[in-house]
PDB file of C-alpha atoms in Angstrom:
ATOM      1  CA  PHE A   1       3.131  15.756  -7.949  1.00 93.00           C
ATOM      2  CA  THR A   2       4.394  13.431  -5.258  1.00 96.00           C
ATOM      3  CA  ILE A   3       6.049  10.036  -5.579  1.00 97.00           C
ATOM      4  CA  GLY A   4       7.337   7.493  -3.114  1.00 97.00           C
ATOM      5  CA  LEU A   5      10.932   6.313  -3.356  1.00 98.00           C
ATOM      6  CA  THR A   6      11.843   3.316  -1.247  1.00 98.00           C
ATOM      7  CA  LYS A   7      14.765   0.948  -0.929  1.00 97.00           C
ATOM      8  CA  ARG A   8      12.250  -1.828  -0.340  1.00 97.00           C
ATOM      9  CA  GLU A   9      12.920  -4.182  -3.200  1.00 97.00           C
ATOM     10  CA  PRO A  10      10.342  -4.900  -5.902  1.00 98.00           C
ATOM     11  CA  VAL A  11       9.584  -8.328  -4.397  1.00 97.00           C
ATOM     12  CA  LEU A  12       8.031  -6.434  -1.468  1.00 98.00           C
ATOM     13  CA  LEU A  13       5.931  -4.055  -3.514  1.00 97.00           C
ATOM     14  CA  GLU A  14       2.542  -5.752  -3.092  1.00 97.00           C
ATOM     15  CA  ARG A  15       3.079  -6.091   0.649  1.00 98.00           C
ATOM     16  CA  THR A  16       4.193  -2.453   0.897  1.00 98.00           C
ATOM     17  CA  LEU A  17       1.218  -1.197  -1.120  1.00 98.00           C
ATOM     18  CA  LYS A  18      -1.111  -3.111   1.187  1.00 98.00           C
ATOM     19  CA  GLN A  19       0.610  -1.700   4.288  1.00 97.00           C
ATOM     20  CA  ILE A  20       0.439   1.927   3.198  1.00 97.00           C
ATOM     21  CA  SER A  21      -3.116   1.488   1.938  1.00 97.00           C
ATOM     22  CA  SER A  22      -4.124   0.518   5.467  1.00 97.00           C
ATOM     23  CA  LEU A  23      -2.756   3.933   6.521  1.00 97.00           C
ATOM     24  CA  GLN A  24      -4.765   5.631   3.755  1.00 97.00           C
ATOM     25  CA  ILE A  25      -1.615   6.615   1.868  1.00 96.00           C
ATOM     26  CA  ASP A  26      -2.088   6.519  -1.896  1.00 97.00           C
ATOM     27  CA  PHE A  27       0.668   7.803  -4.172  1.00 97.00           C
ATOM     28  CA  SER A  28      -1.268   6.683  -7.256  1.00 96.00           C
ATOM     29  CA  LYS A  29      -3.482   9.780  -7.000  1.00 94.00           C
ATOM     30  CA  THR A  30      -0.656  11.905  -8.413  1.00 94.00           C
ATOM     31  CA  ALA A  31       1.078   9.162 -10.414  1.00 96.00           C
ATOM     32  CA  GLN A  32       2.543  10.343 -13.698  1.00 96.00           C
ATOM     33  CA  PHE A  33       2.225   6.870 -15.248  1.00 97.00           C
ATOM     34  CA  GLU A  34      -0.716   4.504 -15.036  1.00 95.00           C
ATOM     35  CA  GLN A  35       1.349   1.541 -16.175  1.00 97.00           C
ATOM     36  CA  ASP A  36       4.108  -0.115 -14.205  1.00 98.00           C
ATOM     37  CA  LEU A  37       7.685   0.660 -15.258  1.00 98.00           C
ATOM     38  CA  VAL A  38      10.526  -1.799 -14.783  1.00 98.00           C
ATOM     39  CA  PHE A  39      14.122  -0.606 -15.006  1.00 98.00           C
ATOM     40  CA  GLU A  40      15.996  -3.828 -15.768  1.00 97.00           C
ATOM     41  CA  GLU A  41      19.315  -1.956 -15.889  1.00 97.00           C
ATOM     42  CA  LEU A  42      18.731  -1.060 -12.220  1.00 98.00           C
ATOM     43  CA  ARG A  43      18.245  -4.653 -11.080  1.00 97.00           C
ATOM     44  CA  GLY A  44      14.529  -4.650 -11.693  1.00 98.00           C
ATOM     45  CA  THR A  45      13.789  -1.332  -9.980  1.00 98.00           C
ATOM     46  CA  THR A  46      10.036  -0.968 -10.427  1.00 98.00           C
ATOM     47  CA  TYR A  47       7.609   1.936 -10.478  1.00 98.00           C
ATOM     48  CA  LYS A  48       4.088   0.998  -9.471  1.00 98.00           C
ATOM     49  CA  LYS A  49       1.169   3.130  -8.295  1.00 98.00           C
ATOM     50  CA  GLY A  50       3.317   6.190  -7.748  1.00 98.00           C
ATOM     51  CA  ILE A  51       6.144   4.475  -5.875  1.00 98.00           C
ATOM     52  CA  ILE A  52       9.627   3.498  -7.038  1.00 98.00           C
ATOM     53  CA  PHE A  53      10.779   0.226  -5.455  1.00 98.00           C
ATOM     54  CA  ILE A  54      14.538   0.052  -5.788  1.00 98.00           C
ATOM     55  CA  GLY A  55      16.387  -3.104  -6.811  1.00 97.00           C
ATOM     56  CA  HIS A  56      18.978  -4.692  -4.540  1.00 97.00           C
ATOM     57  CA  GLY A  57      22.227  -2.726  -4.354  1.00 97.00           C
ATOM     58  CA  ILE A  58      20.900   0.286  -6.276  1.00 98.00           C
ATOM     59  CA  GLU A  59      20.967   3.762  -4.755  1.00 98.00           C
ATOM     60  CA  LYS A  60      18.049   6.194  -4.706  1.00 98.00           C
ATOM     61  CA  GLY A  61      19.758   8.789  -6.923  1.00 98.00           C
ATOM     62  CA  PRO A  62      20.107   6.636 -10.055  1.00 98.00           C
ATOM     63  CA  ALA A  63      16.609   5.219  -9.536  1.00 98.00           C
ATOM     64  CA  LEU A  64      15.085   8.694  -9.374  1.00 98.00           C
ATOM     65  CA  VAL A  65      17.052   9.820 -12.437  1.00 97.00           C
ATOM     66  CA  ALA A  66      15.812   6.804 -14.443  1.00 97.00           C
ATOM     67  CA  TYR A  67      12.248   7.715 -13.502  1.00 98.00           C
ATOM     68  CA  LEU A  68      12.699  11.408 -14.325  1.00 97.00           C
ATOM     69  CA  ASN A  69      14.111  10.485 -17.735  1.00 97.00           C
ATOM     70  CA  LYS A  70      10.754   8.847 -18.538  1.00 97.00           C
ATOM     71  CA  LEU A  71       8.797  12.038 -17.852  1.00 96.00           C
ATOM     72  CA  LYS A  72       7.796  14.348 -20.681  1.00 92.00           C
ATOM     73  CA  LYS A  73       8.674  17.367 -18.562  1.00 93.00           C
ATOM     74  CA  ILE A  74      11.192  17.541 -15.709  1.00 92.00           C
ATOM     75  CA  PRO A  75       9.888  19.324 -12.599  1.00 95.00           C
ATOM     76  CA  LYS A  76      11.378  22.759 -11.905  1.00 95.00           C
ATOM     77  CA  LYS A  77      11.807  21.932  -8.226  1.00 97.00           C
ATOM     78  CA  ILE A  78      12.461  18.596  -6.561  1.00 97.00           C
ATOM     79  CA  VAL A  79      12.001  18.209  -2.811  1.00 98.00           C
ATOM     80  CA  VAL A  80      13.192  15.013  -1.150  1.00 98.00           C
ATOM     81  CA  ILE A  81      12.489  14.038   2.440  1.00 97.00           C
ATOM     82  CA  ASP A  82      14.403  11.039   3.717  1.00 97.00           C
ATOM     83  CA  ASP A  83      15.410   9.567   7.049  1.00 96.00           C
ATOM     84  CA  LYS A  84      19.032   9.023   5.963  1.00 96.00           C
ATOM     85  CA  MET A  85      21.434  11.791   5.024  1.00 97.00           C
ATOM     86  CA  ASN A  86      23.407   9.506   2.705  1.00 97.00           C
ATOM     87  CA  ASN A  87      20.270   9.122   0.551  1.00 98.00           C
ATOM     88  CA  ILE A  88      19.833  12.904   0.375  1.00 98.00           C
ATOM     89  CA  VAL A  89      23.470  13.331  -0.681  1.00 98.00           C
ATOM     90  CA  ASN A  90      23.221  10.513  -3.232  1.00 98.00           C
ATOM     91  CA  ILE A  91      20.093  12.004  -4.788  1.00 98.00           C
ATOM     92  CA  ALA A  92      21.595  15.517  -4.839  1.00 97.00           C
ATOM     93  CA  GLN A  93      24.662  14.207  -6.700  1.00 97.00           C
ATOM     94  CA  ALA A  94      22.529  12.284  -9.206  1.00 97.00           C
ATOM     95  CA  LEU A  95      20.332  15.310  -9.930  1.00 96.00           C
ATOM     96  CA  LYS A  96      23.212  17.655 -10.789  1.00 94.00           C
ATOM     97  CA  ALA A  97      22.643  17.024 -14.502  1.00 89.00           C
ATOM     98  CA  PHE A  98      19.096  18.383 -14.243  1.00 90.00           C
ATOM     99  CA  LYS A  99      18.290  22.079 -14.108  1.00 87.00           C
ATOM    100  CA  ALA A 100      15.758  21.612 -11.328  1.00 93.00           C
ATOM    101  CA  ASP A 101      16.106  23.301  -7.966  1.00 96.00           C
ATOM    102  CA  PHE A 102      16.775  20.665  -5.312  1.00 97.00           C
ATOM    103  CA  ILE A 103      15.850  20.735  -1.652  1.00 97.00           C
ATOM    104  CA  GLY A 104      16.841  17.764   0.475  1.00 98.00           C
ATOM    105  CA  LEU A 105      15.504  17.384   3.997  1.00 97.00           C
ATOM    106  CA  ARG A 106      16.533  14.744   6.480  1.00 97.00           C
ATOM    107  CA  TYR A 107      13.710  13.780   8.819  1.00 95.00           C
ATOM    108  CA  GLY A 108      14.524  11.332  11.573  1.00 87.00           C
ATOM    109  CA  GLY A 109      11.400  11.717  13.704  1.00 78.00           C
ATOM    110  CA  ALA A 110       9.969   8.371  12.689  1.00 65.00           C
TER     111      ALA A 110
END
């Protein structure tokens, strides 16, 4: 399955969903949860329609870990594509506790 993981804060989620919908991008097709999830301990980080919107000052690694902890089964392989190397490193560090293979790719073409 595929999820989106963005440092756009939850207050921007409706606007973001509208923007990506206009590009025919729909992460809800492979969403693992139909209901929204709110991680209050991560400053309101919110999962909606297959995308994690990260609360102010929170890094991507802890947000992804909080989401993975809600799953019934952890994926065997996690592939992350991000435009910033510091996000890849942060996620790799956070995922060390999981037994999943991790591949992090930095893509700066956008």
